[in-house]
Amino acid sequence: MGESNFWEREVVITELTKGKELMLQLQKHFDPMKQDVYRYLAAEILSSYDKAMSLLNGTALSVALRAVTPPLNPGRGLNPETLVNNEQNFYHSTSSHVDGRVVEGLFPIDGQNQDSLNLLWKMLAPRTEYVEARHGEEVPPEDGFNWRKYGQKLILGAKYPREYFQCVCRHCDATKMVQRIETEPLTFEVTYGESHSCGQENKNQNEELLVAVGTQVGRAAGKLSECYIPEMVTPNNSYKTKYPSDITYDTILQLFSDQPSYIHL
DNA sequence: AGCCTTTGACCAGCG
DNA sequence: TCGCTGGTCAAAGGC
């Protein structure tokens, strides 16, 4: 990332800090009677963090974390347990400065690091989004990237086949899977695999990052003050982030109260 | 000619 | 060890 993007990185860091403060306020003023509201707000803020972190992971962290980045199909790749039992996958590396950021290396895995490792695993899990087809169409909307379909598979128990895509750019490892939802035929589950190593992502990610941080964190902050419960239905073509059911509210709070030692903002 | 989609084959992980 | 399953490969055909 060039010097021209340095100020954008500063904005990202500033907004992430702001988001963290919002999260702390959320935690401070937590009211069990408004758990749904706060859960949603926490998810909104976390969504911004996920996006920002994933973008940053694409540059600095990806270097340090490449060894543990889960593959497109997590079930077949490394998992926290195997990492714990396979120390060679997790080295402690010295601190390094990448694009003006300090990135701590990973500590050797032992039982005490299991919680942090689980959080790391969640943060690195393949990004899954649900997208709705445009009105009158039965295909997912374009996501700003150019993809080439390289396979299709009928998954056991699924009504619709799963489609596999690669980035059209040569030497780019970006992949995605598209699965049409059986219960919602106009909704598609899109799972992104390896991140883009081509120029496409830089352009799109910078735009996405600024939009995400500038609007989502701000939007969440506004809703925080209003205790407003928004409708969970998004307009056509908008993206809804999927939150794994095993991520609890406590987990979200833990993300911010016990900031992982391997990331220094 | 080049790029794309389709589709059956192949391969690797898992139980 | 073997069968099942899902992800990828690669040949063939279309545009």
GROMACS .gro file of C-alpha atoms (C1' of nucleotides) in nm:
model
  295
    1MET     CA    1   0.000   0.000   0.000
    2GLY     CA    2   0.152   0.326  -0.105
    3GLU     CA    3   0.207   0.649   0.083
    4SER     CA    4  -0.103   0.800  -0.074
    5ASN     CA    5  -0.310   0.561   0.131
    6PHE     CA    6  -0.137   0.645   0.456
    7TRP     CA    7  -0.398   0.898   0.559
    8GLU     CA    8  -0.671   0.644   0.488
    9ARG     CA    9  -0.501   0.405   0.723
   10GLU     CA   10  -0.492   0.676   0.985
   11VAL     CA   11  -0.865   0.726   0.938
   12VAL     CA   12  -0.919   0.355   0.975
   13ILE     CA   13  -0.724   0.344   1.298
   14THR     CA   14  -0.907   0.648   1.432
   15GLU     CA   15  -1.244   0.504   1.348
   16LEU     CA   16  -1.156   0.167   1.492
   17THR     CA   17  -1.056   0.338   1.815
   18LYS     CA   18  -1.384   0.524   1.815
   19GLY     CA   19  -1.566   0.201   1.757
   20LYS     CA   20  -1.390   0.043   2.050
   21GLU     CA   21  -1.494   0.332   2.273
   22LEU     CA   22  -1.852   0.286   2.159
   23MET     CA   23  -1.827  -0.079   2.242
   24LEU     CA   24  -1.698   0.002   2.589
   25GLN     CA   25  -1.990   0.239   2.642
   26LEU     CA   26  -2.219  -0.034   2.525
   27GLN     CA   27  -2.069  -0.265   2.781
   28LYS     CA   28  -2.085   0.001   3.054
   29HIS     CA   29  -2.452   0.081   3.001
   30PHE     CA   30  -2.560  -0.272   2.938
   31ASP     CA   31  -2.922  -0.332   3.034
   32PRO     CA   32  -3.043  -0.694   3.031
   33MET     CA   33  -3.392  -0.571   2.942
   34LYS     CA   34  -3.262  -0.434   2.614
   35GLN     CA   35  -3.046  -0.725   2.528
   36ASP     CA   36  -3.166  -0.754   2.170
   37VAL     CA   37  -3.087  -0.389   2.103
   38TYR     CA   38  -2.743  -0.414   2.244
   39ARG     CA   39  -2.678  -0.744   2.074
   40TYR     CA   40  -2.761  -0.587   1.743
   41LEU     CA   41  -2.548  -0.283   1.809
   42ALA     CA   42  -2.261  -0.499   1.917
   43ALA     CA   43  -2.298  -0.694   1.596
   44GLU     CA   44  -2.300  -0.373   1.394
   45ILE     CA   45  -1.984  -0.247   1.556
   46LEU     CA   46  -1.822  -0.585   1.531
   47SER     CA   47  -1.915  -0.593   1.164
   48SER     CA   48  -1.718  -0.275   1.109
   49TYR     CA   49  -1.427  -0.421   1.296
   50ASP     CA   50  -1.444  -0.741   1.098
   51LYS     CA   51  -1.433  -0.554   0.771
   52ALA     CA   52  -1.154  -0.326   0.876
   53MET     CA   53  -0.954  -0.607   1.027
   54SER     CA   54  -1.001  -0.825   0.723
   55LEU     CA   55  -0.872  -0.547   0.504
   56LEU     CA   56  -0.575  -0.491   0.728
   57ASN     CA   57  -0.523  -0.864   0.744
   58GLY     CA   58  -0.491  -0.853   0.370
   59THR     CA   59  -0.168  -0.661   0.405
   60ALA     CA   60   0.012  -0.679   0.735
   61LEU     CA   61  -0.154  -0.950   0.932
   62SER     CA   62  -0.179  -1.189   0.644
   63VAL     CA   63   0.195  -1.220   0.650
   64ALA     CA   64   0.204  -1.317   1.013
   65LEU     CA   65  -0.111  -1.523   1.009
   66ARG     CA   66  -0.082  -1.697   0.676
   67ALA     CA   67   0.014  -2.018   0.850
   68VAL     CA   68  -0.319  -2.035   1.029
   69THR     CA   69  -0.553  -1.882   0.775
   70PRO     CA   70  -0.835  -2.130   0.733
   71PRO     CA   71  -0.901  -2.257   0.384
   72LEU     CA   72  -1.225  -2.216   0.198
   73ASN     CA   73  -1.358  -2.526   0.365
   74PRO     CA   74  -1.267  -2.495   0.732
   75GLY     CA   75  -1.373  -2.850   0.803
   76ARG     CA   76  -1.080  -2.979   0.607
   77GLY     CA   77  -0.816  -2.742   0.722
   78LEU     CA   78  -0.644  -2.644   1.038
   79ASN     CA   79  -0.851  -2.581   1.344
   80PRO     CA   80  -0.762  -2.442   1.686
   81GLU     CA   81  -0.724  -2.786   1.832
   82THR     CA   82  -0.482  -2.909   1.571
   83LEU     CA   83  -0.292  -2.585   1.600
   84VAL     CA   84  -0.254  -2.636   1.972
   85ASN     CA   85  -0.131  -2.986   1.910
   86ASN     CA   86   0.091  -2.883   1.625
   87GLU     CA   87   0.323  -2.619   1.758
   88GLN     CA   88   0.517  -2.588   1.435
   89ASN     CA   89   0.220  -2.406   1.286
   90PHE     CA   90   0.245  -2.123   1.535
   91TYR     CA   91   0.571  -1.945   1.587
   92HIS     CA   92   0.647  -1.644   1.794
   93SER     CA   93   0.792  -1.391   1.558
   94THR     CA   94   0.949  -1.060   1.646
   95SER     CA   95   0.754  -0.739   1.616
   96SER     CA   96   0.763  -0.587   1.273
   97HIS     CA   97   0.658  -0.260   1.119
   98VAL     CA   98   0.440  -0.300   0.817
   99ASP     CA   99   0.297   0.005   0.648
  100GLY     CA  100   0.351   0.205   0.961
  101ARG     CA  101   0.178  -0.045   1.183
  102VAL     CA  102   0.328  -0.256   1.453
  103VAL     CA  103   0.232  -0.618   1.416
  104GLU     CA  104   0.318  -0.849   1.697
  105GLY     CA  105   0.408  -1.204   1.609
  106LEU     CA  106   0.208  -1.496   1.741
  107PHE     CA  107   0.294  -1.651   2.070
  108PRO     CA  108   0.365  -2.019   2.110
  109ILE     CA  109   0.048  -2.211   2.157
  110ASP     CA  110  -0.033  -2.350   2.496
  111GLY     CA  111  -0.348  -2.404   2.695
  112GLN     CA  112  -0.359  -2.046   2.819
  113ASN     CA  113  -0.375  -1.912   2.464
  114GLN     CA  114  -0.672  -2.125   2.368
  115ASP     CA  115  -0.927  -1.848   2.417
  116SER     CA  116  -0.728  -1.601   2.213
  117LEU     CA  117  -0.676  -1.865   1.952
  118ASN     CA  118  -1.047  -1.931   1.930
  119LEU     CA  119  -1.108  -1.560   1.882
  120LEU     CA  120  -0.838  -1.551   1.619
  121TRP     CA  121  -1.002  -1.844   1.448
  122LYS     CA  122  -1.336  -1.665   1.440
  123MET     CA  123  -1.178  -1.350   1.300
  124LEU     CA  124  -1.003  -1.544   1.029
  125ALA     CA  125  -1.293  -1.766   0.935
  126PRO     CA  126  -1.401  -1.737   0.571
  127ARG     CA  127  -1.626  -1.438   0.522
  128THR     CA  128  -1.980  -1.539   0.443
  129GLU     CA  129  -2.241  -1.298   0.319
  130TYR     CA  130  -2.600  -1.330   0.213
  131VAL     CA  131  -2.693  -1.141  -0.099
  132GLU     CA  132  -3.030  -1.098  -0.259
  133ALA     CA  133  -3.091  -1.118  -0.631
  134ARG     CA  134  -3.194  -0.804  -0.810
  135HIS     CA  135  -3.562  -0.763  -0.870
  136GLY     CA  136  -3.670  -0.984  -1.154
  137GLU     CA  137  -3.343  -1.172  -1.166
  138GLU     CA  138  -3.235  -1.505  -1.026
  139VAL     CA  139  -2.863  -1.445  -1.007
  140PRO     CA  140  -2.665  -1.279  -0.729
  141PRO     CA  141  -2.572  -0.914  -0.789
  142GLU     CA  142  -2.217  -0.827  -0.889
  143ASP     CA  143  -1.985  -0.767  -0.597
  144GLY     CA  144  -1.740  -0.543  -0.780
  145PHE     CA  145  -1.494  -0.815  -0.873
  146ASN     CA  146  -1.451  -1.009  -1.193
  147TRP     CA  147  -1.492  -1.382  -1.138
  148ARG     CA  148  -1.451  -1.688  -1.356
  149LYS     CA  149  -1.661  -1.991  -1.275
  150TYR     CA  150  -1.445  -2.300  -1.249
  151GLY     CA  151  -1.681  -2.556  -1.109
  152GLN     CA  152  -2.024  -2.652  -0.994
  153LYS     CA  153  -2.124  -2.921  -0.752
  154LEU     CA  154  -2.454  -3.057  -0.632
  155ILE     CA  155  -2.415  -3.067  -0.257
  156LEU     CA  156  -2.577  -3.350  -0.068
  157GLY     CA  157  -2.914  -3.244   0.066
  158ALA     CA  158  -2.911  -2.913  -0.119
  159LYS     CA  159  -3.172  -2.834  -0.380
  160TYR     CA  160  -2.946  -2.602  -0.576
  161PRO     CA  161  -2.587  -2.668  -0.689
  162ARG     CA  162  -2.294  -2.483  -0.535
  163GLU     CA  163  -2.090  -2.276  -0.777
  164TYR     CA  164  -1.718  -2.211  -0.749
  165PHE     CA  165  -1.550  -1.896  -0.875
  166GLN     CA  166  -1.193  -1.772  -0.912
  167CYS     CA  167  -1.072  -1.420  -0.970
  168VAL     CA  168  -1.013  -1.363  -1.340
  169CYS     CA  169  -0.677  -1.205  -1.265
  170ARG     CA  170  -0.390  -1.443  -1.323
  171HIS     CA  171  -0.181  -1.529  -1.018
  172CYS     CA  172  -0.466  -1.411  -0.795
  173ASP     CA  173  -0.582  -1.675  -0.547
  174ALA     CA  174  -0.916  -1.513  -0.463
  175THR     CA  175  -1.203  -1.758  -0.467
  176LYS     CA  176  -1.566  -1.762  -0.370
  177MET     CA  177  -1.848  -2.013  -0.343
  178VAL     CA  178  -2.209  -1.928  -0.418
  179GLN     CA  179  -2.487  -2.137  -0.272
  180ARG     CA  180  -2.849  -2.059  -0.344
  181ILE     CA  181  -3.061  -2.078  -0.031
  182GLU     CA  182  -3.329  -2.344  -0.061
  183THR     CA  183  -3.576  -2.172   0.169
  184GLU     CA  184  -3.513  -1.832   0.010
  185PRO     CA  185  -3.454  -1.896  -0.363
  186LEU     CA  186  -3.369  -1.531  -0.429
  187THR     CA  187  -3.102  -1.526  -0.160
  188PHE     CA  188  -2.749  -1.651  -0.212
  189GLU     CA  189  -2.489  -1.745   0.044
  190VAL     CA  190  -2.154  -1.619  -0.081
  191THR     CA  191  -1.842  -1.750   0.094
  192TYR     CA  192  -1.517  -1.579   0.009
  193GLY     CA  193  -1.195  -1.777   0.030
  194GLU     CA  194  -0.847  -1.646  -0.028
  195SER     CA  195  -0.822  -1.268  -0.046
  196HIS     CA  196  -0.734  -1.088  -0.366
  197SER     CA  197  -0.365  -1.047  -0.440
  198CYS     CA  198  -0.441  -0.847  -0.750
  199GLY     CA  199  -0.515  -0.478  -0.784
  200GLN     CA  200  -0.888  -0.531  -0.780
  201GLU     CA  201  -0.910  -0.566  -0.409
  202ASN     CA  202  -0.706  -0.261  -0.320
  203LYS     CA  203  -0.943  -0.043  -0.513
  204ASN     CA  204  -1.258  -0.206  -0.390
  205GLN     CA  205  -1.135  -0.261  -0.036
  206ASN     CA  206  -1.038   0.100   0.014
  207GLU     CA  207  -1.381   0.209  -0.099
  208GLU     CA  208  -1.548  -0.056   0.109
  209LEU     CA  209  -1.338   0.025   0.413
  210LEU     CA  210  -1.414   0.395   0.405
  211VAL     CA  211  -1.781   0.329   0.357
  212ALA     CA  212  -1.788   0.063   0.625
  213VAL     CA  213  -1.605   0.261   0.888
  214GLY     CA  214  -1.758   0.592   0.799
  215THR     CA  215  -2.115   0.478   0.790
  216GLN     CA  216  -2.154   0.159   0.988
  217VAL     CA  217  -1.969   0.271   1.300
  218GLY     CA  218  -2.140   0.606   1.280
  219ARG     CA  219  -2.474   0.444   1.219
  220ALA     CA  220  -2.424   0.211   1.511
  221ALA     CA  221  -2.327   0.504   1.728
  222GLY     CA  222  -2.640   0.690   1.632
  223LYS     CA  223  -2.854   0.391   1.705
  224LEU     CA  224  -2.677   0.344   2.033
  225SER     CA  225  -2.796   0.683   2.151
  226GLU     CA  226  -3.144   0.637   2.017
  227CYS     CA  227  -3.192   0.281   2.142
  228TYR     CA  228  -3.349   0.230   1.805
  229ILE     CA  229  -3.436  -0.118   1.690
  230PRO     CA  230  -3.393  -0.130   1.314
  231GLU     CA  231  -3.560  -0.380   1.092
  232MET     CA  232  -3.333  -0.667   1.012
  233VAL     CA  233  -3.459  -0.677   0.657
  234THR     CA  234  -3.219  -0.509   0.420
  235PRO     CA  235  -3.314  -0.359   0.087
  236ASN     CA  236  -3.253  -0.549  -0.231
  237ASN     CA  237  -2.892  -0.597  -0.331
  238SER     CA  238  -2.759  -0.492   0.007
  239TYR     CA  239  -2.528  -0.723   0.194
  240LYS     CA  240  -2.612  -0.888   0.521
  241THR     CA  241  -2.323  -1.019   0.726
  242LYS     CA  242  -2.370  -1.362   0.872
  243TYR     CA  243  -2.278  -1.406   1.234
  244PRO     CA  244  -2.201  -1.760   1.337
  245SER     CA  245  -2.448  -1.879   1.595
  246ASP     CA  246  -2.172  -1.973   1.833
  247ILE     CA  247  -2.052  -1.616   1.873
  248THR     CA  248  -2.227  -1.496   2.185
  249TYR     CA  249  -2.264  -1.150   2.324
  250ASP     CA  250  -1.999  -1.233   2.579
  251THR     CA  251  -1.766  -1.323   2.298
  252ILE     CA  252  -1.824  -0.988   2.131
  253LEU     CA  253  -1.756  -0.803   2.453
  254GLN     CA  254  -1.450  -1.014   2.514
  255LEU     CA  255  -1.316  -0.911   2.178
  256PHE     CA  256  -1.294  -0.555   2.299
  257SER     CA  257  -1.231  -0.594   2.670
  258ASP     CA  258  -0.954  -0.848   2.623
  259GLN     CA  259  -0.795  -0.717   2.311
  260PRO     CA  260  -0.582  -0.993   2.163
  261SER     CA  261  -0.218  -0.945   2.239
  262TYR     CA  262  -0.114  -1.017   1.885
  263ILE     CA  263  -0.277  -0.706   1.744
  264HIS     CA  264  -0.169  -0.355   1.838
  265LEU     CA  265  -0.379  -0.073   1.697
  266DA     C1'  266  -0.786  -1.677  -3.089
  267DG     C1'  267  -0.912  -1.605  -2.645
  268DC     C1'  268  -1.214  -1.633  -2.277
  269DC     C1'  269  -1.598  -1.826  -2.071
  270DT     C1'  270  -1.922  -2.198  -1.895
  271DT     C1'  271  -2.029  -2.674  -1.846
  272DT     C1'  272  -1.950  -3.113  -1.662
  273DG     C1'  273  -1.741  -3.547  -1.560
  274DA     C1'  274  -1.316  -3.704  -1.349
  275DC     C1'  275  -0.993  -3.681  -1.004
  276DC     C1'  276  -0.815  -3.604  -0.546
  277DA     C1'  277  -0.792  -3.536  -0.052
  278DG     C1'  278  -1.006  -3.520   0.407
  279DC     C1'  279  -1.292  -3.747   0.723
  280DG     C1'  280  -1.557  -4.093   0.971
  281DT     C1'  281  -0.879  -4.952   0.468
  282DC     C1'  282  -1.268  -4.793   0.233
  283DG     C1'  283  -1.657  -4.530   0.096
  284DC     C1'  284  -1.862  -4.078   0.108
  285DT     C1'  285  -1.834  -3.599   0.030
  286DG     C1'  286  -1.682  -3.162  -0.130
  287DG     C1'  287  -1.332  -2.884  -0.385
  288DT     C1'  288  -1.060  -2.855  -0.794
  289DC     C1'  289  -0.902  -2.979  -1.252
  290DA     C1'  290  -0.930  -3.001  -1.730
  291DA     C1'  291  -1.134  -3.119  -2.169
  292DA     C1'  292  -1.495  -2.981  -2.472
  293DG     C1'  293  -1.793  -2.670  -2.671
  294DG     C1'  294  -1.997  -2.203  -2.722
  295DC     C1'  295  -1.966  -1.712  -2.785
   0.00000   0.00000   0.00000
